[in-house]
Amino acid sequence: MATAIAHPNIALIKYWGKRDRVLNLPSTSSISLTLDTFETKTSVQLGSGQDLLVVNGRALMGKEAERVFNHLDLVVPGRQKAQVVSESNFPMAAGLASSSSAFAALTVAAIAEAGLEKTPEEMSILARQGSGSACRSLWGGWVEWHRGMEEDGTDSHGKHLAPRDHWDVRMVVAVVAGGKKKISSREGMLRTMQTSPMYAAWVNSYERDMRQARQAILEQDLEALGVAMERSTLKMHSTMMTSEPPIRYWRGASVALMDAIENLRAKGIGAWWTMDAGPNVKVLCEAEDAERVAAALGAFVQQVSVLAPGGPPRLV
Ligand code: DP6
């Protein structure tokens, strides 16, 4: 049996929409920060009597299991039946990037259990096919996923931009709702691509966000990064909101949290927000401001976590 631990990543410049749905090839490039503390621990044991998936203590069947075992078929071609046991210490499917750590941990554990030798880039390409955002969780710290140009996806994988200790920032996560979301990222992306008149503008405008964010990370310019991150978030959510039927993940508390952050900024505290496919708000700030940011968010929601940059997946 092999066990791997992987951390989720939060996109600063977003991935939303695919140029190939089977291979999970994105229409745009993206940049993320891998987080510490939040993690998924997954064990894979090949050679069991039948495929069995246990997530957070519950045996899962149906679509979720199918997705996991199809992924194992891809990572370990001709594999034996497998037992997969996975646990995450943060809310699943609530826009907290649980699929990123889940498919990164599954990929790394399966490769180790099968005794295969792979580079991080090769593992990233495999993880991407389980869930796009997972290809960025193969590294700690700051990661870029270049959309790639090849039809077979061999140039579409994560790439290390800067290590976790490059810059002492925090991601302060405010949980507005921890339950399972009604519309998955996968479904939401497809609807956006098919129906939003804003989708083409989204695809045509991401390069500037990438350039600005990349440079801001290398120069540790939080304001430039924060501005690019909020812009990418708003553009992504405007493609969702203009889909038919519309997709709106924002709740009243999400907007109250954004207001609170903008009020902090007006007082001179450098903090910028982002949101994914869910109502939760994540705020990027310098480590020294994190407690103040957490206190401001804590006035609106019960659960606030302060997370530092995390490391790459590891075998345990
Ligand atoms: C809003 O990676 O979950 O979090 O590739 O279909 O599995 P699939 O989607 P997924 O989508 C993540 C979308 C996002 C933005 C991001 O992480 O870049």
Coordinates of C-alpha atoms and ligand atoms in Angstrom, one line a residue:
M1 CA 0.0 0.0 0.0
A2 CA 1.2 3.6 -0.8
T3 CA 0.0 6.7 1.0
A4 CA 0.4 10.3 -0.3
I5 CA -0.5 13.6 1.2
A6 CA -1.3 16.6 -1.1
H7 CA -2.4 20.1 -0.4
P8 CA -5.1 22.1 -2.3
N9 CA -4.2 25.1 -4.3
I10 CA -6.1 28.3 -4.8
A11 CA -6.1 29.9 -8.2
L12 CA -5.0 33.5 -8.3
I13 CA -5.5 33.7 -12.0
K14 CA -8.3 31.3 -12.8
Y15 CA -8.8 28.3 -14.9
W16 CA -12.4 28.2 -16.2
G17 CA -13.3 26.5 -19.5
K18 CA -11.7 23.8 -21.5
R19 CA -10.4 23.4 -25.1
D20 CA -10.7 19.6 -24.6
R21 CA -13.1 18.1 -22.2
V22 CA -11.7 14.5 -22.3
L23 CA -8.1 15.5 -21.7
N24 CA -9.0 18.5 -19.4
L25 CA -7.1 20.9 -21.5
P26 CA -7.9 24.5 -20.4
S27 CA -8.7 27.4 -22.7
T28 CA -6.6 29.7 -20.5
S29 CA -3.4 29.5 -18.4
S30 CA -3.6 29.9 -14.7
I31 CA -1.5 30.6 -11.6
S32 CA -2.0 29.3 -8.1
L33 CA -0.7 29.2 -4.5
T34 CA -0.5 25.8 -2.8
L35 CA -1.7 26.0 0.8
D36 CA -0.4 24.3 4.0
T37 CA -2.6 22.8 6.8
F38 CA -5.5 21.8 4.5
E39 CA -4.6 18.4 3.1
T40 CA -5.9 15.2 1.5
K41 CA -4.3 11.9 2.5
T42 CA -4.9 9.0 0.1
S43 CA -3.9 5.4 0.3
V44 CA -3.9 3.1 -2.7
Q45 CA -3.6 -0.6 -2.4
L46 CA -3.5 -2.7 -5.6
G47 CA -4.5 -6.3 -5.7
S48 CA -7.7 -6.3 -3.6
G49 CA -10.7 -8.4 -4.6
Q50 CA -12.7 -5.5 -6.0
D51 CA -12.5 -1.8 -6.5
L52 CA -13.4 0.0 -3.3
L53 CA -13.4 3.7 -2.5
V54 CA -13.8 5.1 1.0
V55 CA -13.8 8.9 1.4
N56 CA -13.8 10.4 4.9
G57 CA -15.0 7.1 6.4
R58 CA -17.8 6.4 3.9
A59 CA -17.8 3.9 1.1
L60 CA -18.7 5.7 -2.1
M61 CA -20.2 4.2 -5.3
G62 CA -21.6 5.6 -8.5
K63 CA -20.2 8.6 -10.4
E64 CA -17.6 9.6 -7.7
A65 CA -16.1 6.1 -7.6
E66 CA -16.2 5.8 -11.4
R67 CA -14.2 9.0 -11.7
V68 CA -11.6 7.7 -9.2
F69 CA -11.2 4.3 -10.8
N70 CA -11.1 5.6 -14.3
H71 CA -8.3 7.8 -13.1
L72 CA -6.5 4.8 -11.7
D73 CA -6.9 3.0 -15.1
L74 CA -5.1 6.0 -16.7
V75 CA -2.3 6.3 -14.2
V76 CA -1.7 2.5 -13.9
P77 CA -2.6 0.9 -17.3
G78 CA -3.7 -2.7 -16.9
R79 CA -3.9 -2.3 -13.1
Q80 CA -5.3 -4.8 -10.6
K81 CA -8.4 -4.0 -8.6
A82 CA -7.7 -1.4 -5.9
Q83 CA -8.7 -0.1 -2.6
V84 CA -8.6 3.7 -2.3
V85 CA -9.0 5.3 1.1
S86 CA -9.0 9.1 1.3
E87 CA -9.4 11.7 4.0
S88 CA -9.5 15.5 3.7
N89 CA -9.4 17.8 6.7
F90 CA -11.4 20.6 5.1
P91 CA -14.9 21.0 3.5
M92 CA -15.2 19.1 0.2
A93 CA -16.9 20.4 -2.9
A94 CA -17.4 23.9 -1.5
G95 CA -15.2 25.9 -3.7
L96 CA -12.2 25.1 -1.5
A97 CA -10.4 23.2 -4.2
S98 CA -10.8 19.8 -2.7
S99 CA -10.5 18.1 -6.1
S100 CA -7.0 19.6 -6.6
S101 CA -5.6 17.9 -3.5
A102 CA -7.7 14.8 -4.0
F103 CA -6.5 14.0 -7.6
A104 CA -2.9 15.1 -6.8
A105 CA -2.7 12.7 -3.8
L106 CA -4.4 9.9 -5.7
T107 CA -2.0 10.2 -8.7
V108 CA 1.1 10.3 -6.5
A109 CA -0.1 7.4 -4.3
A110 CA -1.1 5.2 -7.3
I111 CA 2.3 5.8 -9.1
A112 CA 4.2 4.8 -5.9
E113 CA 2.0 1.8 -5.3
A114 CA 2.5 0.6 -8.9
G115 CA 6.3 1.1 -8.6
L116 CA 6.4 3.5 -11.6
E117 CA 9.0 6.3 -12.0
K118 CA 7.5 9.7 -13.2
T119 CA 8.8 13.2 -13.2
P120 CA 6.6 15.9 -11.4
E121 CA 5.6 17.2 -14.9
E122 CA 4.5 13.7 -16.0
M123 CA 2.5 13.3 -12.8
S124 CA 1.0 16.8 -13.3
I125 CA -0.2 15.7 -16.8
L126 CA -1.8 12.7 -15.3
A127 CA -3.4 14.6 -12.3
R128 CA -4.8 17.2 -14.8
Q129 CA -6.8 14.5 -16.5
G130 CA -8.5 13.7 -13.1
S131 CA -9.2 17.3 -12.3
G132 CA -7.7 20.3 -14.1
S133 CA -6.7 22.2 -11.0
A134 CA -4.9 19.1 -9.5
C135 CA -2.1 19.6 -12.0
R136 CA -1.0 22.6 -10.0
S137 CA -0.9 20.8 -6.7
L138 CA 2.2 18.7 -7.7
W139 CA 4.3 21.6 -6.4
G140 CA 4.4 23.7 -3.3
G141 CA 4.3 27.5 -3.3
W142 CA 3.6 29.4 -6.5
V143 CA 2.7 27.4 -9.6
E144 CA 1.8 28.3 -13.2
W145 CA -0.3 26.0 -15.4
H146 CA 0.4 26.9 -19.1
R147 CA -2.6 26.0 -21.2
G148 CA -0.3 24.4 -23.8
M149 CA -0.9 24.2 -27.5
E150 CA -0.5 20.5 -28.3
E151 CA -3.7 18.5 -29.0
D152 CA -2.5 15.6 -26.9
G153 CA -1.9 17.8 -23.9
T154 CA 1.8 16.9 -23.5
D155 CA 2.6 20.6 -22.9
S156 CA -0.3 21.4 -20.6
H157 CA 1.0 20.9 -17.0
G158 CA 2.0 22.8 -13.9
K159 CA 5.4 24.5 -13.6
H160 CA 7.1 25.8 -10.5
L161 CA 7.1 29.6 -10.4
A162 CA 8.6 30.2 -6.9
P163 CA 9.0 28.1 -3.8
R164 CA 6.8 28.3 -0.8
D165 CA 9.3 30.3 1.2
H166 CA 9.7 32.9 -1.6
W167 CA 7.2 35.2 0.0
D168 CA 5.6 35.1 3.4
V169 CA 1.9 35.7 2.5
R170 CA -1.3 34.2 3.9
M171 CA -4.5 33.1 2.4
V172 CA -7.3 33.7 4.9
V173 CA -10.3 31.5 4.1
A174 CA -13.8 32.5 5.2
V175 CA -16.2 29.7 5.0
V176 CA -19.7 31.0 4.1
A177 CA -21.1 27.5 3.5
G178 CA -19.3 24.2 3.8
G179 CA -21.9 22.0 2.1
K180 CA -21.7 20.4 -1.3
K181 CA -22.3 22.9 -4.1
K182 CA -25.3 22.5 -6.5
I183 CA -23.4 23.0 -9.7
S184 CA -19.9 21.4 -10.0
S185 CA -17.0 23.4 -11.6
R186 CA -17.1 20.9 -14.4
E187 CA -20.8 21.4 -15.1
G188 CA -20.5 25.2 -14.6
M189 CA -17.6 25.5 -17.0
L190 CA -19.5 23.6 -19.7
R191 CA -22.6 25.8 -19.4
T192 CA -20.5 28.9 -19.5
M193 CA -18.6 27.8 -22.6
Q194 CA -21.9 27.0 -24.3
T195 CA -24.0 29.9 -23.3
S196 CA -22.2 33.0 -21.9
P197 CA -21.6 35.9 -24.4
M198 CA -18.8 36.9 -22.1
Y199 CA -16.8 33.6 -22.5
A200 CA -14.9 34.8 -25.6
A201 CA -13.8 37.9 -23.8
W202 CA -12.6 35.8 -20.9
V203 CA -10.5 33.7 -23.2
N204 CA -9.2 36.7 -25.1
S205 CA -8.1 38.7 -22.1
Y206 CA -6.3 36.3 -19.7
E207 CA -2.8 36.9 -20.9
R208 CA -2.5 40.3 -19.4
D209 CA -3.6 38.9 -16.0
M210 CA -1.0 36.1 -16.3
R211 CA 1.8 38.5 -17.1
Q212 CA 0.9 40.9 -14.3
A213 CA 0.5 38.1 -11.7
R214 CA 3.7 36.3 -12.7
Q215 CA 5.8 39.5 -12.4
A216 CA 4.1 40.6 -9.2
I217 CA 4.9 37.2 -7.6
L218 CA 8.5 37.4 -8.6
E219 CA 8.8 41.0 -7.4
Q220 CA 6.6 40.4 -4.3
D221 CA 4.3 43.2 -5.3
L222 CA 1.1 42.4 -3.4
E223 CA -1.0 45.2 -4.7
A224 CA -0.2 44.3 -8.4
L225 CA -1.0 40.6 -7.6
G226 CA -4.1 41.5 -5.7
V227 CA -5.5 43.7 -8.5
A228 CA -4.8 41.0 -11.1
M229 CA -6.4 38.3 -8.9
E230 CA -9.6 40.3 -8.3
R231 CA -9.8 41.1 -12.0
S232 CA -9.5 37.4 -12.9
T233 CA -12.1 36.5 -10.3
L234 CA -14.6 39.1 -11.4
K235 CA -14.2 38.1 -15.1
M236 CA -14.7 34.4 -14.3
H237 CA -17.8 35.1 -12.2
S238 CA -19.2 37.4 -14.9
T239 CA -19.0 34.5 -17.4
M240 CA -20.9 32.3 -14.9
M241 CA -23.5 34.9 -14.1
T242 CA -24.2 35.6 -17.8
S243 CA -24.7 31.9 -18.6
E244 CA -28.1 30.4 -19.3
P245 CA -29.5 29.5 -16.9
P246 CA -27.3 31.8 -14.8
I247 CA -24.8 30.4 -12.2
R248 CA -24.3 32.6 -9.2
Y249 CA -22.2 31.2 -6.4
W250 CA -22.1 34.5 -4.5
R251 CA -24.3 34.7 -1.3
G252 CA -25.1 37.8 0.7
A253 CA -22.3 37.0 3.1
S254 CA -19.8 36.7 0.2
V255 CA -20.5 40.3 -0.8
A256 CA -20.3 41.4 2.9
L257 CA -16.9 39.8 3.1
M258 CA -15.7 41.6 -0.1
D259 CA -16.9 44.9 1.4
A260 CA -15.1 44.2 4.6
I261 CA -11.8 43.7 2.7
E262 CA -12.3 46.8 0.7
N263 CA -12.8 48.7 4.0
L264 CA -9.6 47.3 5.3
R265 CA -7.8 48.4 2.2
A266 CA -9.2 51.9 2.7
K267 CA -7.5 51.8 6.1
G268 CA -4.2 50.9 4.5
I269 CA -4.1 47.1 5.0
G270 CA -3.1 45.3 1.9
A271 CA -5.7 42.5 1.4
W272 CA -7.3 41.2 -1.8
W273 CA -10.1 38.7 -2.2
T274 CA -10.9 35.8 -4.6
M275 CA -13.7 33.3 -5.0
D276 CA -14.0 30.0 -6.8
A277 CA -17.0 27.9 -7.7
G278 CA -18.6 28.4 -4.4
P279 CA -19.7 31.1 -1.9
N280 CA -16.5 31.1 0.2
V281 CA -14.1 34.1 0.1
K282 CA -10.3 33.7 0.3
V283 CA -8.2 36.7 1.0
L284 CA -4.5 37.2 0.2
C285 CA -2.4 39.4 2.5
E286 CA 1.1 39.6 4.0
A287 CA 1.6 37.3 7.0
E288 CA 1.8 40.3 9.5
D289 CA -1.7 41.4 8.5
A290 CA -3.4 38.0 8.6
E291 CA -4.8 38.3 12.2
R292 CA -6.4 41.6 11.4
V293 CA -7.9 40.3 8.2
A294 CA -9.1 37.1 10.0
A295 CA -10.8 39.3 12.7
A296 CA -12.5 41.4 10.1
L297 CA -13.9 38.3 8.3
G298 CA -14.8 36.7 11.5
A299 CA -17.5 39.3 12.1
F300 CA -19.5 37.7 9.3
V301 CA -18.8 34.0 9.3
Q302 CA -18.1 31.4 11.9
Q303 CA -15.2 29.6 10.3
V304 CA -12.0 31.5 9.3
S305 CA -8.7 29.7 8.6
V306 CA -5.3 31.4 8.1
L307 CA -3.2 29.4 5.8
A308 CA 0.4 29.8 4.8
P309 CA 2.0 28.6 1.5
G310 CA 2.3 24.8 1.5
G311 CA 4.7 22.2 0.1
P312 CA 4.5 19.6 -2.6
P313 CA 2.8 16.2 -2.2
R314 CA 4.7 13.7 -0.1
L315 CA 4.6 10.0 0.4
V316 CA 4.2 8.8 4.0
Ligands
DP6_1 C1 -13.0 27.9 -10.1 O1 -10.3 21.8 -11.5 O2 -12.4 21.4 -10.3 O3 -11.5 26.5 -8.9 O4 -11.0 20.2 -14.4 O5 -13.5 19.9 -14.4 O6 -12.1 18.9 -12.6 P1 -12.2 20.1 -13.6 O7 -12.4 21.4 -12.8 P2 -11.7 22.0 -11.5 O8 -12.0 23.5 -11.6 C2 -11.5 24.5 -10.9 C3 -12.1 25.8 -11.2 C4 -11.8 27.0 -10.2 C5 -10.6 27.8 -10.7 C6 -9.2 27.2 -10.6 O9 -9.0 26.4 -9.7 O10 -8.4 27.6 -11.4

